[in-house]
Short mmCIF file of C-alpha atoms in Angstrom, two decimals:
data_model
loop_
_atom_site.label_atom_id
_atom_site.label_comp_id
_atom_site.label_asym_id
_atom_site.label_seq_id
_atom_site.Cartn_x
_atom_site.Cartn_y
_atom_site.Cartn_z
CA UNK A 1 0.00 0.00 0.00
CA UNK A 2 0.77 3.40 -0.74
CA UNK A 3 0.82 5.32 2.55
CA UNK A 4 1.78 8.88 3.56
CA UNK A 5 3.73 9.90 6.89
CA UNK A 6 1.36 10.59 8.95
CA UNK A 7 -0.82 6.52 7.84
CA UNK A 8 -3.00 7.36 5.59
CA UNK A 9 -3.55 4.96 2.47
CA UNK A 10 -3.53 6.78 -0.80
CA UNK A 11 -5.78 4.95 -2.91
CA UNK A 12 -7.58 7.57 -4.90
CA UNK A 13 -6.12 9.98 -7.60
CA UNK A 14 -7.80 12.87 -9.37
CA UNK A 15 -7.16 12.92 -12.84
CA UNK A 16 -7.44 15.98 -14.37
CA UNK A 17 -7.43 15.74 -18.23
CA UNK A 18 -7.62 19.22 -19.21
CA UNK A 19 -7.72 22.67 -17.33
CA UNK A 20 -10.00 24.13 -19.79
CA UNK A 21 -14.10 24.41 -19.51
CA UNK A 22 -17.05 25.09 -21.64
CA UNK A 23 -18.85 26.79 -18.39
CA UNK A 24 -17.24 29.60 -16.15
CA UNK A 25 -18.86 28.37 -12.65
CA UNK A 26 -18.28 31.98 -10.24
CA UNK A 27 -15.93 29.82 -7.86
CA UNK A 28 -14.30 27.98 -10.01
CA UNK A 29 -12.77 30.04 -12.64
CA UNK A 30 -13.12 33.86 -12.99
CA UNK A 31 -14.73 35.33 -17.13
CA UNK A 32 -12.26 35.92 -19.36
CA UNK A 33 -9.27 33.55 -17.60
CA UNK A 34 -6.76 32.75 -20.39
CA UNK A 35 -3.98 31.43 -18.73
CA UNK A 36 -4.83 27.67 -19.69
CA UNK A 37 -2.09 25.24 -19.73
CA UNK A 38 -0.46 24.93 -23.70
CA UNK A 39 -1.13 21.50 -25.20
CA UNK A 40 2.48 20.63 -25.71
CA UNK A 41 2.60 20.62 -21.47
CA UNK A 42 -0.01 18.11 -21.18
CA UNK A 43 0.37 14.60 -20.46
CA UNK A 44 -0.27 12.28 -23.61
CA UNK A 45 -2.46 9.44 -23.32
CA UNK A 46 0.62 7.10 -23.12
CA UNK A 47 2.27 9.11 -20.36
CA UNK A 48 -1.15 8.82 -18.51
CA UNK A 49 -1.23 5.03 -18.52
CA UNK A 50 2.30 4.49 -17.68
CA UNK A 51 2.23 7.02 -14.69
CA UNK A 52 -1.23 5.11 -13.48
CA UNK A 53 -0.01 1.62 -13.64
CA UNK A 54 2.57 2.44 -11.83
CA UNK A 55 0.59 4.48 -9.04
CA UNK A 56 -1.88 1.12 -9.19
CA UNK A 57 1.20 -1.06 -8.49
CA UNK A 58 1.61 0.77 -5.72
CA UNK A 59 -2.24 -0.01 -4.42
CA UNK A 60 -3.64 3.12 -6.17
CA UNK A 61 -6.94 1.82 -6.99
CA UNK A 62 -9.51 4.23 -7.58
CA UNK A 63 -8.88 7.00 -10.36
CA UNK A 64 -11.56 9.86 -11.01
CA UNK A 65 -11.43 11.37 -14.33
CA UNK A 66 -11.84 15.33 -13.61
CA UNK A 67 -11.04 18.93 -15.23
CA UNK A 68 -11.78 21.50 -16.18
CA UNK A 69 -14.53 19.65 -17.96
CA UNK A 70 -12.91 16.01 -18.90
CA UNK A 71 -15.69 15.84 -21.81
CA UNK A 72 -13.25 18.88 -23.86
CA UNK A 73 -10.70 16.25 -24.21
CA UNK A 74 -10.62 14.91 -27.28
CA UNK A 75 -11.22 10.93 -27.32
CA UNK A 76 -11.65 10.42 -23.85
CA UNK A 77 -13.62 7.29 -24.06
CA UNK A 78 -10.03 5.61 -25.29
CA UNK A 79 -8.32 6.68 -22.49
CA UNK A 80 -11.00 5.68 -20.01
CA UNK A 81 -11.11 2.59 -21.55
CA UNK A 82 -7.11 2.21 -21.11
CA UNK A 83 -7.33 3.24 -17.35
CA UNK A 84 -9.76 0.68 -16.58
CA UNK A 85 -7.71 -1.78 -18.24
CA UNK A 86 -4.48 -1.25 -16.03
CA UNK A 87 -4.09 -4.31 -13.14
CA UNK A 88 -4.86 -2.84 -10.15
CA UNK A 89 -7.34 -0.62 -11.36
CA UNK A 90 -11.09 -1.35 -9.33
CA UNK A 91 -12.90 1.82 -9.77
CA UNK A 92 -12.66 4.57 -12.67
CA UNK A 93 -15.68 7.52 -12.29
CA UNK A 94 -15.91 10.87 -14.00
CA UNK A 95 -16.87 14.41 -12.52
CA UNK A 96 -18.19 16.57 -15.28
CA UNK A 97 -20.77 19.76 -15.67
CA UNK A 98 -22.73 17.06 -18.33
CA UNK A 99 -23.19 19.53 -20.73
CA UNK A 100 -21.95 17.18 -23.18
CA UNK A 101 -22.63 13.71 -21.79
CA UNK A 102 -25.00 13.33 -23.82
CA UNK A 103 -22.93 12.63 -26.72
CA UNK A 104 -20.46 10.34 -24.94
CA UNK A 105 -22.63 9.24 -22.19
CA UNK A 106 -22.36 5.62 -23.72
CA UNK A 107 -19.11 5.36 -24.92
CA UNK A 108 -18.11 5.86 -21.73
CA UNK A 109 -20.27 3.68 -19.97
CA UNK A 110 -18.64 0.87 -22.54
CA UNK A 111 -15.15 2.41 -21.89
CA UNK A 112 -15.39 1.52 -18.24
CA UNK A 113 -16.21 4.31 -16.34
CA UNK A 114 -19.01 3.14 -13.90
CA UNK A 115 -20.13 6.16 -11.48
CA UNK A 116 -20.72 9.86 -13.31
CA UNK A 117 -20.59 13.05 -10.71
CA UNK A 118 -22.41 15.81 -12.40
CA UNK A 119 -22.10 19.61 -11.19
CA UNK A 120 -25.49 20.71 -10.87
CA UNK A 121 -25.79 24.41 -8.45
CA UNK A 122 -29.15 24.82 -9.19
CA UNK A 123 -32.41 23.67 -10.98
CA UNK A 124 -33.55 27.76 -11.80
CA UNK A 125 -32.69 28.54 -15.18
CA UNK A 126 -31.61 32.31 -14.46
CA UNK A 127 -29.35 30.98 -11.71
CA UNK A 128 -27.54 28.41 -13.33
CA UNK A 129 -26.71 31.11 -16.22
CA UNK A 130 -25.99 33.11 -13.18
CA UNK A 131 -23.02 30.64 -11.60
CA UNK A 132 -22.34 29.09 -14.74
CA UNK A 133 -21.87 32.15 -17.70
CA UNK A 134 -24.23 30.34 -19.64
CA UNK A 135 -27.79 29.49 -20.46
CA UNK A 136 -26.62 25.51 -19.93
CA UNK A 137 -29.27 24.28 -17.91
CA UNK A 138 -31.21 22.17 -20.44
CA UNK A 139 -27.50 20.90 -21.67
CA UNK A 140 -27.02 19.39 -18.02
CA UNK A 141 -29.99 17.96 -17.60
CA UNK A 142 -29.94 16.33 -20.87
CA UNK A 143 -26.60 14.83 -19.77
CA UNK A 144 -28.00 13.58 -16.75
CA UNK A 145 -30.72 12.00 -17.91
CA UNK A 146 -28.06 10.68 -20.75
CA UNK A 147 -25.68 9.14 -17.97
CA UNK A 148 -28.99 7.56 -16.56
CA UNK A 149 -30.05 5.87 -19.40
CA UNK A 150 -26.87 4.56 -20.01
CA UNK A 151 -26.45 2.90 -16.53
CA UNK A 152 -23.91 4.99 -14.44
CA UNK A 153 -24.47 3.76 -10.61
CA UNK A 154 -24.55 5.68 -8.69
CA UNK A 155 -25.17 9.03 -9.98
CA UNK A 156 -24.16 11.89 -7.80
CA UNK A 157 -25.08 15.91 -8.16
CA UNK A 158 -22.91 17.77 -6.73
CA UNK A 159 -24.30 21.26 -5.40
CA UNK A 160 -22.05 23.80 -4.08
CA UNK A 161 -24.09 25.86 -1.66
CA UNK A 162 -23.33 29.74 -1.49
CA UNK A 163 -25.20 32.23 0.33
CA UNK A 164 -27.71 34.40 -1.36
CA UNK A 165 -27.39 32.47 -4.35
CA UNK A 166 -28.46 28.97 -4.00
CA UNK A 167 -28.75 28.33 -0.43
CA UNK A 168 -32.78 28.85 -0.79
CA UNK A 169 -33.29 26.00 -3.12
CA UNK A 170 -31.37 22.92 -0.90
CA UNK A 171 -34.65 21.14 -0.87
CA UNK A 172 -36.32 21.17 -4.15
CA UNK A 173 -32.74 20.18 -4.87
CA UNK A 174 -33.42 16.90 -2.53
CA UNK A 175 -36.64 16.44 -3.91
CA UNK A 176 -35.36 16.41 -7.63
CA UNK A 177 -32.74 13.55 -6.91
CA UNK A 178 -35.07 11.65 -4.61
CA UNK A 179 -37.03 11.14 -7.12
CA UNK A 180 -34.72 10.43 -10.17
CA UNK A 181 -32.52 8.42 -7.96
CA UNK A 182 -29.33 10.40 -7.95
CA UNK A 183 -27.38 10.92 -4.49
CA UNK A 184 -27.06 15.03 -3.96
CA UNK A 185 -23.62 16.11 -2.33
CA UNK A 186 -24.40 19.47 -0.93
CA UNK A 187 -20.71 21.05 -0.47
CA UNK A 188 -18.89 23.82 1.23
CA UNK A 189 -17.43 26.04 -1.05
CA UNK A 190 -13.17 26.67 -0.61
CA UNK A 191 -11.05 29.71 -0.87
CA UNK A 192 -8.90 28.39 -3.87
CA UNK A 193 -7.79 31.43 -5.40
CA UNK A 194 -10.04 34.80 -5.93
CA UNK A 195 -12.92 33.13 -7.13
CA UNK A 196 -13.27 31.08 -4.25
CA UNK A 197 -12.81 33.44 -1.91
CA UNK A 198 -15.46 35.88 -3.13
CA UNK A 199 -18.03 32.93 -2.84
CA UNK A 200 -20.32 33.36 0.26
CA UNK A 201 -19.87 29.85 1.99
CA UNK A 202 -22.13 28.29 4.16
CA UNK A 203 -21.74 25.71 7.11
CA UNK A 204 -23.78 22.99 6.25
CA UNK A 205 -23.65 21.71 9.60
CA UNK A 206 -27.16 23.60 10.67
CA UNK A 207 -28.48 22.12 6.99
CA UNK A 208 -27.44 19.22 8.05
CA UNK A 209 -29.42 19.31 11.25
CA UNK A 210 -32.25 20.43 9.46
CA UNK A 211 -32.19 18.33 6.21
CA UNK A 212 -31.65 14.94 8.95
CA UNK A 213 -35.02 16.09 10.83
CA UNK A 214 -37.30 17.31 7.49
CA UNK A 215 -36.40 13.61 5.63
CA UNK A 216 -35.82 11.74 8.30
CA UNK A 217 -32.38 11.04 7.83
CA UNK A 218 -30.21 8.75 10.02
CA UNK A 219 -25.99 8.13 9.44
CA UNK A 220 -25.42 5.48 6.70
CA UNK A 221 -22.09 3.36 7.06
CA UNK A 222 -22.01 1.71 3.22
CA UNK A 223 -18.69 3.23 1.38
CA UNK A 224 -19.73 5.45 -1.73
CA UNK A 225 -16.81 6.13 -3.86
CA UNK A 226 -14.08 5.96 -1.21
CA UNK A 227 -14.37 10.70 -1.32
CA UNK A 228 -14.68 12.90 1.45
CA UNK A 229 -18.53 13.04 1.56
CA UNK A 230 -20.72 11.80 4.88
CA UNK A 231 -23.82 10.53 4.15
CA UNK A 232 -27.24 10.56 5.40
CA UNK A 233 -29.65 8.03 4.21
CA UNK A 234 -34.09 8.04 4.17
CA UNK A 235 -35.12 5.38 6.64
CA UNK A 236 -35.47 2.95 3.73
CA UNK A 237 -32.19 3.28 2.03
CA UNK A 238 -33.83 4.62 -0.85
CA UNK A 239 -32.20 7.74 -1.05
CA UNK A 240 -28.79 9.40 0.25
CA UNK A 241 -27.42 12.60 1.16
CA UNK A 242 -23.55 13.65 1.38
CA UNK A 243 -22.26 16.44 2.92
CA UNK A 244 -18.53 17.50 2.33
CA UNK A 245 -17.21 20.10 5.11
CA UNK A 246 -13.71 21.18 3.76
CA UNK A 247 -14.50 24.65 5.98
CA UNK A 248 -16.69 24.17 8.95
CA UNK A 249 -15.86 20.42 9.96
CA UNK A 250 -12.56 18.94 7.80
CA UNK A 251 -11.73 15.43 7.37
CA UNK A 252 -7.90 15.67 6.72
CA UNK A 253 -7.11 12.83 9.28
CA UNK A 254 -8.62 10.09 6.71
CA UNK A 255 -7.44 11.81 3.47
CA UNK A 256 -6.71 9.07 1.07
CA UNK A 257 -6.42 11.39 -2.25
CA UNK A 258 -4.03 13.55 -4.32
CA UNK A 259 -4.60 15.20 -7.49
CA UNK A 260 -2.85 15.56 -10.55
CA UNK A 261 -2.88 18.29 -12.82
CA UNK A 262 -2.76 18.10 -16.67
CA UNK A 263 0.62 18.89 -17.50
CA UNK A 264 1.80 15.96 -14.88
CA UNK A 265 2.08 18.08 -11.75
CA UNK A 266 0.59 16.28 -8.44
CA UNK A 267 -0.99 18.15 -5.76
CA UNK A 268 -1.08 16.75 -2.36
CA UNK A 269 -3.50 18.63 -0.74
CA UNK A 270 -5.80 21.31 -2.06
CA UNK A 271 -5.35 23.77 0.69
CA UNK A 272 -1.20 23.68 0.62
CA UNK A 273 1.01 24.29 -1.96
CA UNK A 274 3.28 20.88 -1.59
CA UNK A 275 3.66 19.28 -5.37
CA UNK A 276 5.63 16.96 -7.64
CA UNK A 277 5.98 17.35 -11.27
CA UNK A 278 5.90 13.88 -13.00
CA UNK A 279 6.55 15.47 -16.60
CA UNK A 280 10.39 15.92 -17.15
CA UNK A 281 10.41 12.18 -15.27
CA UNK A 282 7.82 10.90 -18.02
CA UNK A 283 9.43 12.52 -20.89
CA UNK A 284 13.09 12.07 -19.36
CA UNK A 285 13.46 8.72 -19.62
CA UNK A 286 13.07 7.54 -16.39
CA UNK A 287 12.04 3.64 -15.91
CA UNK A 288 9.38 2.02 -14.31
CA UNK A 289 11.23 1.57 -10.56
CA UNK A 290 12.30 5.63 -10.71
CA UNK A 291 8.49 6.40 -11.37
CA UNK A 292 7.87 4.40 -8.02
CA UNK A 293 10.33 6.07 -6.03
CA UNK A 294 8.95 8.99 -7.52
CA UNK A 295 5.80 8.61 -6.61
CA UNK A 296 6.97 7.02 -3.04
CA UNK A 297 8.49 10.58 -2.70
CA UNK A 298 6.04 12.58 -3.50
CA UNK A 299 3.59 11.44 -1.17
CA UNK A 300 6.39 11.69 1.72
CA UNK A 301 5.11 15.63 0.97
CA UNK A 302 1.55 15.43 1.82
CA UNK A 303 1.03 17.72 4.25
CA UNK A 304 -1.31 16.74 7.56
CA UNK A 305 -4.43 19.15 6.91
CA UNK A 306 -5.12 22.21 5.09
CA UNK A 307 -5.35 25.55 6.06
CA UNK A 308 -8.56 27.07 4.86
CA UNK A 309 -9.86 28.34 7.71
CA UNK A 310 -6.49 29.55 9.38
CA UNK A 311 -5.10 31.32 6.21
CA UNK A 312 -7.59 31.53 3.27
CA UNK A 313 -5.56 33.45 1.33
CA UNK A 314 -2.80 31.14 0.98
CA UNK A 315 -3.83 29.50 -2.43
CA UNK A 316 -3.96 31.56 -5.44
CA UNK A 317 -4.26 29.07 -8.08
CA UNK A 318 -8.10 28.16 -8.71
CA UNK A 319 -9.85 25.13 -8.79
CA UNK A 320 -9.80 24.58 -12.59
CA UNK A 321 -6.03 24.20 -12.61
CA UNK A 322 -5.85 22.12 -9.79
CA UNK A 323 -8.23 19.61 -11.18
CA UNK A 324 -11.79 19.14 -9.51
#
């Protein structure tokens, strides 16, 4: 196993494909950014595969396929189908805004990928043009309904809940996936960089409270996806409910993740700047046993817990270039 200084298994890794996005979500990304990463910088699909196997030798199991918008990279559904090929390899998902899942919703599904998160802020038309730059609310919902059809389980919407904004519609948000059988993730929104500092966050822990008493809620133990989210379940398992606190109520201590950028940098933590750059390695020459010490190094860096709350202007860089 793959395990960090402090005992924590890493068995997840973020994947981010591209840093670019069709959508320009208010805290993810500020209008008008240009300073994308250039195409020579990121990682080919044969430098993805080689860097995963060996992270999966390593007991890397999970991988999550995230952006920007993973969807904008061009033949996806081969390299998602090459992921889920690599030994070692259990569980391959993909986070995306679904505004084009539609198209690939399949192709995926057939590629491997097996559970879909979909970015979903709101169900109001104005407001999701609001957050999102753009009129896209019938293009997400198409590509939910898409992933549906084509058999993603489970299916989770991922709301991030910002004051004055959003924070009004938490329960015809429940409602909706209730009753289309998605899981909602209601999360707290993080200072990365401007944009995420200018979004009013809220502590969910009172929504919580009140969520647990309205739908009659109660703690639910089963594992979903091996992220960050606690979940509260309806009395007859029919329906769940995550909650991810990065702000009022962390979860550093069982941290099992790191992230890695599209041009082959790895992040260890979201809230810290500690990284590794895999790229001059990958395109340096360096064999299969120096990409595991690599990688055995790199995670020597992870750092014990953010720093959100103590110093929330420590990370400039925003959430697009990080990788979701």
């Amino acid at each position: 196993m793959l395990t960090d200084r402090f005992g924590r298994s890493i068995q997840y890794l973020r994947l981010s494909v591209t840093d670019r996005c069709d959508l320009r979500c208010t805290y993810c990304m500020p209008k008008g950014f240009k300073g994308f990463e250039e195409p020579e910088h990121w990682l080919t699909f044969d430098e993805i595969e080689r860097l995963l196997a060996a992270f999966a030798r390593l007991g890397t199991s999970r991988i999550r396929l995230t952006g920007g918008e993973p969807l904008l990279r061009r033949n996806l559904p081969e390299l998602a189908a090459r992921i889920s090929a690599l030994p070692g390899i259990r569980d391959l998902s993909l986070s995306t805004n679904a505004t084009r899942l539609n198209r690939y919703a399949y192709e995926l599904r057939e590629a491997g990928v097996a559970r879909i998160n979909v970015s979903l802020d709101s169900l109001d038309r104005a407001c999701v043009e609001n957050i999102t730059g753009h009129d896209s609310l019938t293009k997400i919902m198409d590509g939910l309904m898409a992933g549906k059809t084509a058999g993603f389980s489970p299916i989770k919407v991922n709301m991030v809940v910002m004051r004055g904004t959003n924070d009004h519609e938490i329960d015809d948000m429940v409602a909706f996936c209730i009753e289309h059988g998605f899981i909602l993730r209601l999360i707290e929104a993080m200072p990365m960089g401007a944009t995420g500092r200018n979004t009013e966050y809220v502590d969910l822990g009172p929504v919580q409270a009140r969520l647990k008493e309205k739908f009659d809620l109660h703690p639910q133990a089963a594992e979903l996806g091996g992220g960050p989210a606690r979940y509260l379940a309806t009395a007859d398992g029919s329906a769940s409910i995550g909650f991810i606190t990065a702000m009022s109520q962390h979860f550093c201590a069982t941290c099992n993740r790191v992230r890695l950028a599209v041009d082959g940098t790895l992040y260890l933590c979201l809230g810290q700047e500690e990284k590794f750059e895999f790229r001059p390695l990958l395109r340096g020459g360096a064999s299969d046993i120096e990409l595991e010490d690599a990688i055995r190094a790199a995670i020597e860096l992870k750092p014990q817990k953010h720093e959100f709350r103590e110093q929330p202007q420590k990370i400039v860089r925003f959430m697009s270039q990080t990788g979701g």
